[in-house]
PDB file of C-alpha atoms in Angstrom:
ATOM      1  CA  MET A   1       0.000   0.000   0.000  1.00  0.00           C
ATOM      2  CA  ASN A   2       2.999   2.346   0.143  1.00  0.00           C
ATOM      3  CA  GLY A   3       2.666   3.227  -3.531  1.00  0.00           C
ATOM      4  CA  ARG A   4      -1.024   3.969  -3.045  1.00  0.00           C
ATOM      5  CA  LEU A   5      -0.226   6.220  -0.094  1.00  0.00           C
ATOM      6  CA  ARG A   6       2.362   8.143  -2.149  1.00  0.00           C
ATOM      7  CA  ASP A   7      -0.202   8.606  -4.921  1.00  0.00           C
ATOM      8  CA  TYR A   8      -2.737   9.829  -2.375  1.00  0.00           C
ATOM      9  CA  ASN A   9      -0.302  12.379  -0.899  1.00  0.00           C
ATOM     10  CA  SER A  10       0.593  13.642  -4.379  1.00  0.00           C
ATOM     11  CA  PHE A  11      -3.090  13.823  -5.182  1.00  0.00           C
ATOM     12  CA  LEU A  12      -3.833  15.916  -2.104  1.00  0.00           C
ATOM     13  CA  ARG A  13      -1.113  18.411  -3.006  1.00  0.00           C
ATOM     14  CA  ALA A  14      -2.553  18.752  -6.495  1.00  0.00           C
ATOM     15  CA  CYS A  15      -6.089  19.113  -5.162  1.00  0.00           C
ATOM     16  CA  ARG A  16      -5.150  21.903  -2.771  1.00  0.00           C
ATOM     17  CA  LEU A  17      -3.879  23.890  -5.749  1.00  0.00           C
ATOM     18  CA  SER A  18      -6.959  22.996  -7.738  1.00  0.00           C
ATOM     19  CA  LEU A  19      -9.359  24.134  -5.023  1.00  0.00           C
ATOM     20  CA  ILE A  20      -7.580  27.470  -4.790  1.00  0.00           C
ATOM     21  CA  ALA A  21      -7.569  27.938  -8.527  1.00  0.00           C
ATOM     22  CA  SER A  22     -10.520  27.633 -10.870  1.00  0.00           C
ATOM     23  CA  THR A  23     -11.975  24.238 -11.711  1.00  0.00           C
ATOM     24  CA  LEU A  24     -10.298  22.514 -14.639  1.00  0.00           C
ATOM     25  CA  ALA A  25     -12.187  21.645 -17.798  1.00  0.00           C
ATOM     26  CA  VAL A  26     -13.632  18.156 -17.966  1.00  0.00           C
ATOM     27  CA  GLY A  27     -12.539  15.572 -20.525  1.00  0.00           C
ATOM     28  CA  CYS A  28     -13.818  12.137 -21.468  1.00  0.00           C
ATOM     29  CA  LEU A  29     -10.959   9.672 -21.742  1.00  0.00           C
ATOM     30  CA  TYR A  30     -12.492   6.644 -23.366  1.00  0.00           C
ATOM     31  CA  ALA A  31     -14.433   5.664 -26.463  1.00  0.00           C
ATOM     32  CA  SER A  32     -18.206   5.267 -26.376  1.00  0.00           C
ATOM     33  CA  PRO A  33     -18.873   2.642 -23.692  1.00  0.00           C
ATOM     34  CA  THR A  34     -21.800   1.168 -25.626  1.00  0.00           C
ATOM     35  CA  GLN A  35     -19.793   0.449 -28.777  1.00  0.00           C
ATOM     36  CA  LYS A  36     -19.963  -3.107 -30.115  1.00  0.00           C
ATOM     37  CA  LEU A  37     -17.128  -5.216 -28.754  1.00  0.00           C
ATOM     38  CA  ASP A  38     -15.396  -7.830 -30.898  1.00  0.00           C
ATOM     39  CA  GLU A  39     -16.037 -10.894 -28.757  1.00  0.00           C
ATOM     40  CA  ALA A  40     -14.090 -13.283 -30.995  1.00  0.00           C
ATOM     41  CA  LYS A  41     -10.990 -11.077 -31.098  1.00  0.00           C
ATOM     42  CA  ILE A  42     -11.011 -10.314 -27.372  1.00  0.00           C
ATOM     43  CA  THR A  43     -11.530 -13.942 -26.400  1.00  0.00           C
ATOM     44  CA  SER A  44      -8.880 -15.323 -28.733  1.00  0.00           C
ATOM     45  CA  THR A  45      -6.366 -12.644 -27.748  1.00  0.00           C
ATOM     46  CA  LEU A  46      -6.787 -13.312 -24.034  1.00  0.00           C
ATOM     47  CA  GLU A  47      -6.547 -17.040 -24.656  1.00  0.00           C
ATOM     48  CA  LYS A  48      -3.307 -16.683 -26.629  1.00  0.00           C
ATOM     49  CA  ARG A  49      -1.837 -14.215 -24.153  1.00  0.00           C
ATOM     50  CA  TYR A  50      -2.814 -15.818 -20.844  1.00  0.00           C
ATOM     51  CA  GLY A  51      -3.999 -19.346 -21.602  1.00  0.00           C
ATOM     52  CA  GLU A  52      -7.113 -21.400 -22.240  1.00  0.00           C
ATOM     53  CA  ARG A  53      -8.811 -20.529 -18.957  1.00  0.00           C
ATOM     54  CA  ALA A  54      -8.491 -16.816 -19.755  1.00  0.00           C
ATOM     55  CA  GLY A  55     -10.545 -17.431 -22.881  1.00  0.00           C
ATOM     56  CA  MET A  56     -13.155 -19.208 -20.773  1.00  0.00           C
ATOM     57  CA  ARG A  57     -13.341 -16.219 -18.412  1.00  0.00           C
ATOM     58  CA  ALA A  58     -13.704 -13.854 -21.365  1.00  0.00           C
ATOM     59  CA  ARG A  59     -16.635 -15.894 -22.682  1.00  0.00           C
ATOM     60  CA  ALA A  60     -18.156 -15.907 -19.183  1.00  0.00           C
ATOM     61  CA  TRP A  61     -17.776 -12.106 -19.022  1.00  0.00           C
ATOM     62  CA  PHE A  62     -19.496 -11.659 -22.384  1.00  0.00           C
ATOM     63  CA  LYS A  63     -22.297 -13.932 -21.174  1.00  0.00           C
ATOM     64  CA  VAL A  64     -22.738 -11.790 -18.060  1.00  0.00           C
ATOM     65  CA  VAL A  65     -22.851  -8.633 -20.196  1.00  0.00           C
ATOM     66  CA  ALA A  66     -25.431 -10.185 -22.525  1.00  0.00           C
ATOM     67  CA  GLU A  67     -27.608 -11.425 -19.669  1.00  0.00           C
ATOM     68  CA  ALA A  68     -27.398  -8.139 -17.776  1.00  0.00           C
ATOM     69  CA  SER A  69     -28.185  -5.955 -20.789  1.00  0.00           C
ATOM     70  CA  THR A  70     -31.965  -6.182 -20.249  1.00  0.00           C
ATOM     71  CA  LEU A  71     -31.891  -5.830 -16.460  1.00  0.00           C
ATOM     72  CA  ASP A  72     -32.591  -2.671 -14.490  1.00  0.00           C
ATOM     73  CA  GLU A  73     -29.612  -0.802 -13.062  1.00  0.00           C
ATOM     74  CA  LYS A  74     -29.735  -2.289  -9.572  1.00  0.00           C
ATOM     75  CA  ASP A  75     -29.739  -5.816 -10.995  1.00  0.00           C
ATOM     76  CA  LYS A  76     -26.885  -4.906 -13.316  1.00  0.00           C
ATOM     77  CA  LEU A  77     -24.885  -3.823 -10.276  1.00  0.00           C
ATOM     78  CA  LEU A  78     -25.599  -7.103  -8.538  1.00  0.00           C
ATOM     79  CA  LYS A  79     -24.711  -9.309 -11.508  1.00  0.00           C
ATOM     80  CA  VAL A  80     -21.460  -7.484 -12.282  1.00  0.00           C
ATOM     81  CA  ASN A  81     -20.435  -7.276  -8.623  1.00  0.00           C
ATOM     82  CA  ASN A  82     -21.037 -10.989  -8.100  1.00  0.00           C
ATOM     83  CA  PHE A  83     -19.108 -11.946 -11.231  1.00  0.00           C
ATOM     84  CA  PHE A  84     -15.942 -10.012 -10.479  1.00  0.00           C
ATOM     85  CA  ASN A  85     -15.914 -10.874  -6.779  1.00  0.00           C
ATOM     86  CA  LEU A  86     -15.215 -14.465  -7.848  1.00  0.00           C
ATOM     87  CA  PHE A  87     -11.737 -13.362  -8.949  1.00  0.00           C
ATOM     88  CA  ARG A  88      -8.654 -13.727  -6.747  1.00  0.00           C
ATOM     89  CA  PHE A  89      -7.216 -10.895  -4.668  1.00  0.00           C
ATOM     90  CA  VAL A  90      -3.456 -10.532  -5.206  1.00  0.00           C
ATOM     91  CA  ASP A  91      -1.180  -7.631  -4.236  1.00  0.00           C
ATOM     92  CA  ASP A  92       0.310  -5.688  -7.140  1.00  0.00           C
ATOM     93  CA  ILE A  93       3.892  -6.256  -6.028  1.00  0.00           C
ATOM     94  CA  LYS A  94       3.374 -10.020  -6.221  1.00  0.00           C
ATOM     95  CA  LEU A  95       1.312 -10.073  -9.396  1.00  0.00           C
ATOM     96  CA  TRP A  96       2.873  -7.307 -11.488  1.00  0.00           C
ATOM     97  CA  GLY A  97       6.191  -6.641  -9.770  1.00  0.00           C
ATOM     98  CA  GLU A  98       5.363  -3.044  -8.828  1.00  0.00           C
ATOM     99  CA  SER A  99       3.663  -1.517  -5.835  1.00  0.00           C
ATOM    100  CA  ASN A 100       0.650   0.128  -7.491  1.00  0.00           C
ATOM    101  CA  TYR A 101      -0.314  -1.054 -10.975  1.00  0.00           C
ATOM    102  CA  TRP A 102      -3.812  -0.341 -12.291  1.00  0.00           C
ATOM    103  CA  ALA A 103      -4.705  -3.292 -14.528  1.00  0.00           C
ATOM    104  CA  THR A 104      -7.185  -2.901 -17.356  1.00  0.00           C
ATOM    105  CA  PRO A 105     -10.377  -4.986 -17.229  1.00  0.00           C
ATOM    106  CA  MET A 106      -8.978  -7.276 -19.936  1.00  0.00           C
ATOM    107  CA  GLU A 107      -5.765  -7.808 -17.968  1.00  0.00           C
ATOM    108  CA  PHE A 108      -7.792  -8.498 -14.820  1.00  0.00           C
ATOM    109  CA  ILE A 109      -9.935 -11.062 -16.625  1.00  0.00           C
ATOM    110  CA  GLY A 110      -6.892 -12.518 -18.366  1.00  0.00           C
ATOM    111  CA  VAL A 111      -4.798 -13.173 -15.257  1.00  0.00           C
ATOM    112  CA  ASN A 112      -7.782 -14.051 -13.007  1.00  0.00           C
ATOM    113  CA  GLY A 113      -6.999 -11.616 -10.215  1.00  0.00           C
ATOM    114  CA  GLY A 114      -5.703  -8.323  -8.936  1.00  0.00           C
ATOM    115  CA  ASP A 115      -6.050  -5.923  -6.048  1.00  0.00           C
ATOM    116  CA  CYS A 116      -8.841  -3.575  -5.008  1.00  0.00           C
ATOM    117  CA  GLU A 117      -8.261  -1.042  -7.796  1.00  0.00           C
ATOM    118  CA  ASP A 118      -8.556  -3.762 -10.412  1.00  0.00           C
ATOM    119  CA  PHE A 119     -11.866  -5.047  -9.003  1.00  0.00           C
ATOM    120  CA  SER A 120     -13.322  -1.520  -8.968  1.00  0.00           C
ATOM    121  CA  ILE A 121     -12.047  -0.592 -12.425  1.00  0.00           C
ATOM    122  CA  ALA A 122     -13.361  -3.794 -14.005  1.00  0.00           C
ATOM    123  CA  LYS A 123     -16.800  -3.253 -12.452  1.00  0.00           C
ATOM    124  CA  TYR A 124     -16.842   0.407 -13.529  1.00  0.00           C
ATOM    125  CA  PHE A 125     -16.053  -0.238 -17.197  1.00  0.00           C
ATOM    126  CA  THR A 126     -18.371  -3.243 -17.397  1.00  0.00           C
ATOM    127  CA  LEU A 127     -21.270  -1.199 -16.040  1.00  0.00           C
ATOM    128  CA  LEU A 128     -20.441   1.556 -18.521  1.00  0.00           C
ATOM    129  CA  GLN A 129     -20.635  -1.065 -21.255  1.00  0.00           C
ATOM    130  CA  LEU A 130     -24.073  -1.989 -19.907  1.00  0.00           C
ATOM    131  CA  GLY A 131     -25.265   1.589 -20.249  1.00  0.00           C
ATOM    132  CA  VAL A 132     -25.044   2.737 -16.639  1.00  0.00           C
ATOM    133  CA  PRO A 133     -24.289   6.483 -16.877  1.00  0.00           C
ATOM    134  CA  GLU A 134     -20.815   7.471 -15.706  1.00  0.00           C
ATOM    135  CA  ASP A 135     -22.364  10.353 -13.743  1.00  0.00           C
ATOM    136  CA  LYS A 136     -23.872   7.721 -11.441  1.00  0.00           C
ATOM    137  CA  MET A 137     -20.546   6.055 -10.674  1.00  0.00           C
ATOM    138  CA  ARG A 138     -17.401   6.991  -8.760  1.00  0.00           C
ATOM    139  CA  ILE A 139     -14.284   4.909  -8.294  1.00  0.00           C
ATOM    140  CA  THR A 140     -13.593   5.811  -4.688  1.00  0.00           C
ATOM    141  CA  MET A 141     -10.450   5.684  -2.577  1.00  0.00           C
ATOM    142  CA  VAL A 142     -11.281   4.993   1.060  1.00  0.00           C
ATOM    143  CA  LYS A 143      -9.519   4.158   4.280  1.00  0.00           C
ATOM    144  CA  ALA A 144     -10.709   0.671   5.237  1.00  0.00           C
ATOM    145  CA  THR A 145     -10.554   0.557   9.027  1.00  0.00           C
ATOM    146  CA  SER A 146     -11.128  -3.208   9.112  1.00  0.00           C
ATOM    147  CA  VAL A 147      -7.735  -3.797   7.485  1.00  0.00           C
ATOM    148  CA  ASN A 148      -6.158  -0.420   8.361  1.00  0.00           C
ATOM    149  CA  GLN A 149      -5.249   0.242   4.729  1.00  0.00           C
ATOM    150  CA  TYR A 150      -6.181   2.478   1.853  1.00  0.00           C
ATOM    151  CA  HIS A 151      -8.658   0.635  -0.331  1.00  0.00           C
ATOM    152  CA  MET A 152     -10.705   1.233  -3.483  1.00  0.00           C
ATOM    153  CA  VAL A 153     -14.401   0.580  -4.111  1.00  0.00           C
ATOM    154  CA  LEU A 154     -16.992   1.497  -6.710  1.00  0.00           C
ATOM    155  CA  ALA A 155     -19.810   3.798  -5.568  1.00  0.00           C
ATOM    156  CA  TYR A 156     -23.136   4.054  -7.408  1.00  0.00           C
ATOM    157  CA  TYR A 157     -25.474   7.056  -7.004  1.00  0.00           C
ATOM    158  CA  ASP A 158     -29.065   6.397  -8.099  1.00  0.00           C
ATOM    159  CA  THR A 159     -29.722  10.155  -8.030  1.00  0.00           C
ATOM    160  CA  PRO A 160     -27.356  13.082  -7.381  1.00  0.00           C
ATOM    161  CA  SER A 161     -28.579  13.326  -3.792  1.00  0.00           C
ATOM    162  CA  SER A 162     -28.711   9.587  -3.062  1.00  0.00           C
ATOM    163  CA  VAL A 163     -26.576   7.819  -0.515  1.00  0.00           C
ATOM    164  CA  PRO A 164     -24.290   5.759  -2.759  1.00  0.00           C
ATOM    165  CA  LEU A 165     -24.317   1.986  -2.938  1.00  0.00           C
ATOM    166  CA  VAL A 166     -20.896   0.413  -2.434  1.00  0.00           C
ATOM    167  CA  LEU A 167     -19.552  -2.374  -4.661  1.00  0.00           C
ATOM    168  CA  ASP A 168     -16.600  -3.890  -2.844  1.00  0.00           C
ATOM    169  CA  ASN A 169     -14.361  -6.960  -2.940  1.00  0.00           C
ATOM    170  CA  LEU A 170     -13.929  -6.976   0.861  1.00  0.00           C
ATOM    171  CA  ASP A 171     -17.639  -7.117   1.635  1.00  0.00           C
ATOM    172  CA  HIS A 172     -19.380  -8.859  -1.266  1.00  0.00           C
ATOM    173  CA  VAL A 173     -22.842  -7.583  -0.332  1.00  0.00           C
ATOM    174  CA  ILE A 174     -23.818  -4.307  -1.990  1.00  0.00           C
ATOM    175  CA  LYS A 175     -24.744  -1.896   0.792  1.00  0.00           C
ATOM    176  CA  PRO A 176     -25.516   1.823   1.191  1.00  0.00           C
ATOM    177  CA  ALA A 177     -22.453   3.795   2.249  1.00  0.00           C
ATOM    178  CA  THR A 178     -24.213   4.613   5.525  1.00  0.00           C
ATOM    179  CA  GLN A 179     -23.965   0.911   6.419  1.00  0.00           C
ATOM    180  CA  ARG A 180     -20.244   0.784   5.671  1.00  0.00           C
ATOM    181  CA  LYS A 181     -18.890   2.491   8.780  1.00  0.00           C
ATOM    182  CA  ASP A 182     -15.595   0.691   8.133  1.00  0.00           C
ATOM    183  CA  LEU A 183     -14.934   2.848   5.050  1.00  0.00           C
ATOM    184  CA  ILE A 184     -13.738   6.444   5.334  1.00  0.00           C
ATOM    185  CA  PRO A 185     -13.971   8.149   1.898  1.00  0.00           C
ATOM    186  CA  VAL A 186     -10.912  10.081   0.762  1.00  0.00           C
ATOM    187  CA  TYR A 187     -11.333  10.962  -2.917  1.00  0.00           C
ATOM    188  CA  SER A 188     -13.318   9.726  -5.908  1.00  0.00           C
ATOM    189  CA  PHE A 189     -13.323  10.040  -9.679  1.00  0.00           C
ATOM    190  CA  ASN A 190     -14.866   8.860 -12.920  1.00  0.00           C
ATOM    191  CA  GLY A 191     -14.066   9.480 -16.587  1.00  0.00           C
ATOM    192  CA  LYS A 192     -14.739  13.188 -16.230  1.00  0.00           C
ATOM    193  CA  GLN A 193     -14.231  14.538 -12.750  1.00  0.00           C
ATOM    194  CA  LEU A 194     -12.342  14.296  -9.505  1.00  0.00           C
ATOM    195  CA  TRP A 195     -13.702  14.900  -5.999  1.00  0.00           C
ATOM    196  CA  LEU A 196     -12.325  15.250  -2.489  1.00  0.00           C
ATOM    197  CA  ASN A 197     -14.827  13.326  -0.386  1.00  0.00           C
ATOM    198  CA  LYS A 198     -16.409  14.390   2.870  1.00  0.00           C
ATOM    199  CA  GLU A 199     -18.080  11.672   4.892  1.00  0.00           C
ATOM    200  CA  GLN A 200     -20.597   9.786   2.709  1.00  0.00           C
ATOM    201  CA  GLY A 201     -21.322  12.521   0.167  1.00  0.00           C
ATOM    202  CA  ARG A 202     -20.069  13.308  -3.301  1.00  0.00           C
ATOM    203  CA  GLY A 203     -17.431  15.641  -1.934  1.00  0.00           C
ATOM    204  CA  VAL A 204     -15.833  18.817  -3.199  1.00  0.00           C
ATOM    205  CA  LEU A 205     -15.116  19.120  -6.905  1.00  0.00           C
ATOM    206  CA  ALA A 206     -11.347  19.144  -7.395  1.00  0.00           C
ATOM    207  CA  GLY A 207     -10.974  19.280 -11.176  1.00  0.00           C
ATOM    208  CA  SER A 208     -10.645  16.797 -13.993  1.00  0.00           C
ATOM    209  CA  SER A 209      -9.737  13.143 -13.536  1.00  0.00           C
ATOM    210  CA  THR A 210      -6.953  13.737 -16.063  1.00  0.00           C
ATOM    211  CA  ARG A 211      -4.948  14.900 -13.046  1.00  0.00           C
ATOM    212  CA  LEU A 212      -4.569  11.270 -12.033  1.00  0.00           C
ATOM    213  CA  GLU A 213      -1.549   9.927 -13.880  1.00  0.00           C
ATOM    214  CA  LYS A 214      -2.492   6.283 -13.363  1.00  0.00           C
ATOM    215  CA  TRP A 215      -5.996   6.919 -14.697  1.00  0.00           C
ATOM    216  CA  ASN A 216      -4.532   8.458 -17.854  1.00  0.00           C
ATOM    217  CA  ASP A 217      -2.166   5.509 -18.264  1.00  0.00           C
ATOM    218  CA  LEU A 218      -5.004   3.031 -17.713  1.00  0.00           C
ATOM    219  CA  ASN A 219      -7.165   4.618 -20.402  1.00  0.00           C
ATOM    220  CA  HIS A 220      -4.232   4.524 -22.822  1.00  0.00           C
ATOM    221  CA  ARG A 221      -3.986   0.753 -22.301  1.00  0.00           C
ATOM    222  CA  LEU A 222      -7.686  -0.163 -22.578  1.00  0.00           C
ATOM    223  CA  GLY A 223      -8.494  -2.986 -24.962  1.00  0.00           C
ATOM    224  CA  VAL A 224      -6.323  -5.963 -25.886  1.00  0.00           C
ATOM    225  CA  ASP A 225      -3.517  -4.324 -27.859  1.00  0.00           C
ATOM    226  CA  ARG A 226      -1.301  -3.445 -24.874  1.00  0.00           C
ATOM    227  CA  LEU A 227      -1.782  -6.400 -22.547  1.00  0.00           C
ATOM    228  CA  ARG A 228       0.922  -6.903 -19.960  1.00  0.00           C
ATOM    229  CA  GLN A 229       2.243 -10.229 -18.724  1.00  0.00           C
ATOM    230  CA  PRO A 230       2.120 -10.661 -14.940  1.00  0.00           C
ATOM    231  CA  LYS A 231       5.163 -11.539 -12.880  1.00  0.00           C
ATOM    232  CA  LEU A 232       3.163 -14.208 -11.045  1.00  0.00           C
ATOM    233  CA  LYS A 233       1.126 -16.838 -12.879  1.00  0.00           C
ATOM    234  CA  LEU A 234      -2.103 -17.565 -10.992  1.00  0.00           C
ATOM    235  CA  GLU A 235      -2.910 -20.694 -12.989  1.00  0.00           C
TER     236      GLU A 235
END
């Protein structure tokens, strides 16, 4: 978690400057989330890159997306959360050989595991693919008191004033943030914006998410053209 703590401290310094200055312009960093995905190419690429079981997971992911496409938003959350919480938790330093690597959803599916950022990112982009508006979602850095570590979850806001629902790999049950007293929100972001959080609310706008270097790098690597091989093979 040391790398995550360094990122958080750097983030806070940047946010202090941002809150003093005017708010930065917003920018969308990814292609249309509802674009048609090439299932055959993605599946075969993951299979060649990571092995036969990676191809099986890719097909399972596409099945989940297809089945969830006609569900209401709350059921989409449940189906996606349940699917990804089956994956293994592995620290970045063991899996990727560096302290804080943000894997793409395809890398996460390919290697069959990752840490809290990878769970949250995979859920976020899958729900985008299912048509859940990005304005309803925040990838959120929290302090998890149960493990005394910085941790990442996905928060879903049904309406702008709603208490968010928390999708988490520590507690697999989706709960309102008011029932997660073990999580202290720190900051949150999506494809457009960045917030400093206060208690269970949306927080104070702190500029564009382009200020997060790892978020920019992640978006540059989306898809299957820049897949990275892990240091540790999980299967």
